[in-house]
Short mmCIF file of C-alpha atoms in Angstrom, two decimals:
data_model
loop_
_atom_site.label_atom_id
_atom_site.label_comp_id
_atom_site.label_asym_id
_atom_site.label_seq_id
_atom_site.Cartn_x
_atom_site.Cartn_y
_atom_site.Cartn_z
CA UNK T 1 2.99 5.07 15.66
CA UNK T 2 0.93 2.79 13.13
CA UNK T 3 2.51 0.05 11.07
CA UNK T 4 0.21 -0.56 8.04
CA UNK T 5 0.30 -1.70 4.44
CA UNK T 6 1.80 1.38 1.94
CA UNK T 7 -0.61 2.46 -0.18
CA UNK T 8 -0.67 4.33 -3.48
CA UNK T 9 -0.88 7.69 -1.36
CA UNK T 10 2.15 6.80 0.14
CA UNK T 11 4.67 6.41 -3.36
CA UNK T 12 6.57 9.29 -2.85
CA UNK T 13 7.51 8.75 0.83
CA UNK T 14 8.35 5.03 0.44
CA UNK T 15 10.70 6.24 -2.37
CA UNK T 16 12.31 8.23 -0.45
CA UNK T 17 12.76 5.92 2.53
CA UNK T 18 13.57 3.17 0.08
CA UNK T 19 16.39 5.42 -1.41
CA UNK T 20 17.68 5.99 2.15
CA UNK T 21 18.27 2.39 2.43
CA UNK T 22 19.63 1.38 -1.24
CA UNK T 23 21.30 4.62 -2.48
CA UNK T 24 23.81 2.81 -3.41
CA UNK T 25 22.57 -0.14 -5.37
CA UNK T 26 20.16 2.60 -6.96
CA UNK T 27 23.07 3.82 -8.52
CA UNK T 28 24.40 0.50 -9.60
CA UNK T 29 21.23 -0.17 -11.04
CA UNK T 30 20.90 3.32 -13.31
CA UNK T 31 24.63 3.62 -13.93
CA UNK T 32 25.64 6.80 -12.25
CA UNK T 33 25.66 8.60 -8.97
CA UNK T 34 22.41 11.05 -9.47
CA UNK T 35 20.33 10.95 -6.75
CA UNK T 36 17.50 13.43 -8.59
CA UNK T 37 17.68 10.46 -11.25
CA UNK T 38 17.70 7.49 -8.78
CA UNK T 39 14.22 8.71 -6.88
CA UNK T 40 12.72 8.93 -10.27
CA UNK T 41 13.75 5.73 -11.23
CA UNK T 42 12.53 4.62 -7.50
CA UNK T 43 9.56 6.44 -7.39
CA UNK T 44 8.46 5.07 -10.79
CA UNK T 45 8.82 1.80 -9.56
CA UNK T 46 7.26 2.28 -6.36
CA UNK T 47 4.32 4.10 -7.97
CA UNK T 48 3.36 0.96 -9.96
CA UNK T 49 2.08 -2.40 -8.72
CA UNK T 50 3.49 -5.70 -9.97
CA UNK T 51 7.24 -5.07 -8.99
CA UNK T 52 9.50 -5.70 -6.26
CA UNK T 53 9.49 -2.04 -5.13
CA UNK T 54 5.75 -1.29 -5.56
CA UNK T 55 4.16 0.52 -2.92
CA UNK T 56 1.98 -2.83 -2.10
CA UNK T 57 5.10 -4.28 -1.36
CA UNK T 58 5.85 -1.89 1.35
CA UNK T 59 4.90 -2.02 5.43
CA UNK T 60 4.84 1.97 6.50
CA UNK T 61 5.19 2.90 9.74
CA UNK T 62 3.08 6.27 10.18
CA UNK T 63 3.48 8.60 13.19
CA UNK T 64 1.05 12.10 13.24
CA UNK T 65 0.33 11.22 9.71
CA UNK T 66 3.23 11.14 8.36
CA UNK T 67 5.46 8.27 6.90
CA UNK T 68 8.53 7.83 8.85
CA UNK T 69 10.15 4.50 7.56
CA UNK T 70 9.13 1.48 5.17
CA UNK T 71 9.69 -1.96 4.75
CA UNK T 72 9.91 -3.40 1.42
CA UNK T 73 8.87 -7.45 1.59
CA UNK T 74 7.98 -9.80 -0.70
CA UNK T 75 7.13 -13.69 -1.74
CA UNK T 76 11.06 -15.01 -2.89
CA UNK T 77 8.84 -17.50 -5.28
CA UNK T 78 8.09 -14.42 -7.39
CA UNK T 79 11.40 -12.90 -6.97
CA UNK T 80 11.67 -12.85 -11.23
CA UNK T 81 8.24 -12.34 -12.27
CA UNK T 82 8.85 -8.70 -9.64
CA UNK T 83 11.95 -7.96 -11.08
CA UNK T 84 10.73 -8.29 -14.48
CA UNK T 85 9.62 -4.43 -14.96
CA UNK T 86 12.58 -3.20 -13.28
CA UNK T 87 14.48 -4.62 -16.28
CA UNK T 88 12.06 -3.25 -17.98
CA UNK T 89 12.82 -0.05 -17.02
CA UNK T 90 16.05 0.21 -17.06
CA UNK T 91 16.45 -0.66 -20.85
CA UNK T 92 14.13 1.55 -21.78
CA UNK T 93 14.81 4.25 -19.82
CA UNK T 94 18.60 4.07 -19.35
CA UNK T 95 19.79 1.52 -22.13
CA UNK T 96 21.32 -0.82 -19.17
CA UNK T 97 20.65 -4.72 -18.72
CA UNK T 98 19.83 -5.70 -15.22
CA UNK T 99 20.37 -9.56 -13.96
CA UNK T 100 21.76 -9.35 -10.64
CA UNK T 101 22.18 -12.48 -8.50
CA UNK T 102 18.79 -13.68 -6.96
CA UNK T 103 18.96 -12.73 -3.21
CA UNK T 104 16.03 -14.68 -1.95
CA UNK T 105 14.07 -17.81 -2.95
CA UNK T 106 10.81 -19.64 -2.68
CA UNK T 107 9.75 -20.54 0.79
CA UNK T 108 10.45 -17.59 2.05
CA UNK T 109 9.09 -13.55 2.54
CA UNK T 110 12.39 -11.75 1.66
CA UNK T 111 12.56 -8.58 3.66
CA UNK T 112 14.59 -6.59 0.84
CA UNK T 113 15.40 -3.32 3.04
CA UNK T 114 13.96 -0.90 5.86
CA UNK T 115 14.26 2.79 5.54
CA UNK T 116 13.96 4.84 8.62
CA UNK T 117 13.76 8.48 8.11
CA UNK T 118 16.94 10.16 9.51
CA UNK T 119 15.24 12.49 12.01
CA UNK T 120 13.29 9.08 13.16
CA UNK T 121 16.53 6.85 13.40
CA UNK T 122 17.94 5.70 17.20
CA UNK T 123 14.39 5.42 18.55
CA UNK T 124 13.84 1.74 17.85
CA UNK T 125 11.61 2.02 14.64
CA UNK T 126 13.43 -0.53 12.55
CA UNK T 127 13.15 -3.39 15.48
CA UNK T 128 9.54 -2.24 15.84
CA UNK T 129 9.27 -3.13 11.97
CA UNK T 130 11.25 -6.31 12.61
CA UNK T 131 9.03 -7.49 15.26
CA UNK T 132 5.77 -6.26 13.51
CA UNK T 133 6.85 -8.65 10.01
CA UNK T 134 7.75 -11.45 12.73
CA UNK T 135 4.31 -11.43 14.46
CA UNK T 136 2.45 -10.84 10.94
CA UNK T 137 4.08 -13.37 8.98
CA UNK T 138 6.23 -16.11 11.11
CA UNK T 139 3.96 -16.26 14.18
CA UNK T 140 0.77 -15.57 12.73
CA UNK T 141 1.28 -17.22 9.23
CA UNK T 142 3.50 -19.69 9.79
CA UNK T 143 5.94 -17.67 7.40
CA UNK T 144 9.65 -17.82 7.10
CA UNK T 145 11.27 -14.44 6.61
CA UNK T 146 14.41 -13.74 5.31
CA UNK T 147 17.09 -11.46 4.75
CA UNK T 148 21.05 -10.65 3.75
CA UNK T 149 23.18 -9.05 5.79
CA UNK T 150 26.67 -7.79 5.19
CA UNK T 151 30.02 -8.54 7.30
CA UNK T 152 30.79 -5.18 7.52
CA UNK T 153 27.71 -4.37 9.19
CA UNK T 154 28.04 -6.61 12.52
CA UNK T 155 25.46 -4.41 14.40
CA UNK T 156 22.84 -5.11 12.23
CA UNK T 157 23.72 -8.89 12.26
CA UNK T 158 23.93 -8.68 16.32
CA UNK T 159 20.11 -7.15 16.11
CA UNK T 160 19.16 -9.88 13.70
CA UNK T 161 20.27 -12.92 15.72
CA UNK T 162 18.45 -11.32 18.92
CA UNK T 163 15.17 -11.14 17.66
CA UNK T 164 15.71 -15.35 16.35
CA UNK T 165 17.07 -15.00 13.16
CA UNK T 166 19.75 -17.61 12.55
CA UNK T 167 22.68 -17.60 9.45
CA UNK T 168 21.17 -20.32 6.87
CA UNK T 169 24.17 -19.83 4.32
CA UNK T 170 25.52 -17.01 2.00
CA UNK T 171 24.08 -15.29 -1.05
CA UNK T 172 26.06 -13.05 -3.64
CA UNK T 173 24.25 -9.90 -4.58
CA UNK T 174 25.71 -7.28 -7.30
CA UNK T 175 28.85 -9.31 -6.65
CA UNK T 176 29.06 -8.71 -2.76
CA UNK T 177 28.91 -11.86 -0.46
CA UNK T 178 26.23 -11.30 2.18
CA UNK T 179 25.16 -13.80 4.75
CA UNK T 180 21.48 -15.21 4.47
CA UNK T 181 19.73 -15.07 7.70
CA UNK T 182 15.95 -16.26 8.21
CA UNK T 183 13.59 -16.66 11.05
CA UNK T 184 11.32 -19.61 10.82
CA UNK T 185 8.74 -20.38 12.58
CA UNK T 186 9.29 -23.03 15.04
CA UNK T 187 7.15 -25.72 13.55
CA UNK T 188 9.48 -25.74 10.48
CA UNK T 189 12.30 -26.02 12.16
#
């Protein structure tokens, strides 16, 4: 198993894995429960640079030459800039406004979502990605990682706490209150 930065050639696989992780959210974005349209929307964004879902904001897990998981991560300081192309696509293609609450902020790299192929779930791939991101960003670069966790997902929260994330507050996203957790470099505590 290899973890590497996403490349344009990975766009279709990245889009599939992102949709696994955020299908209901994408339906809210596009205004309908239509998997094919949701995939078209997310894959359009993944294929292009300069937006929050772009292939170059993803780390992929590759096994036997196949992408089996992806982790979407970006600098929270650039959220507004990264969201602009998303809002433009929603306005142009769906005649919808896009202005959700900010799920991240300057001072952290935000783990937006992790999507693992259903055939690969239960093998610890998500945990391996998290450990990789902690090593890559927190340990090597001294960068704080942030994420949101839903209270209806206590197992995810326990996992995040077990690997060193701490609750630092709450955020609201698409009207839902979520706990904001961070993994902060030891030199910043």
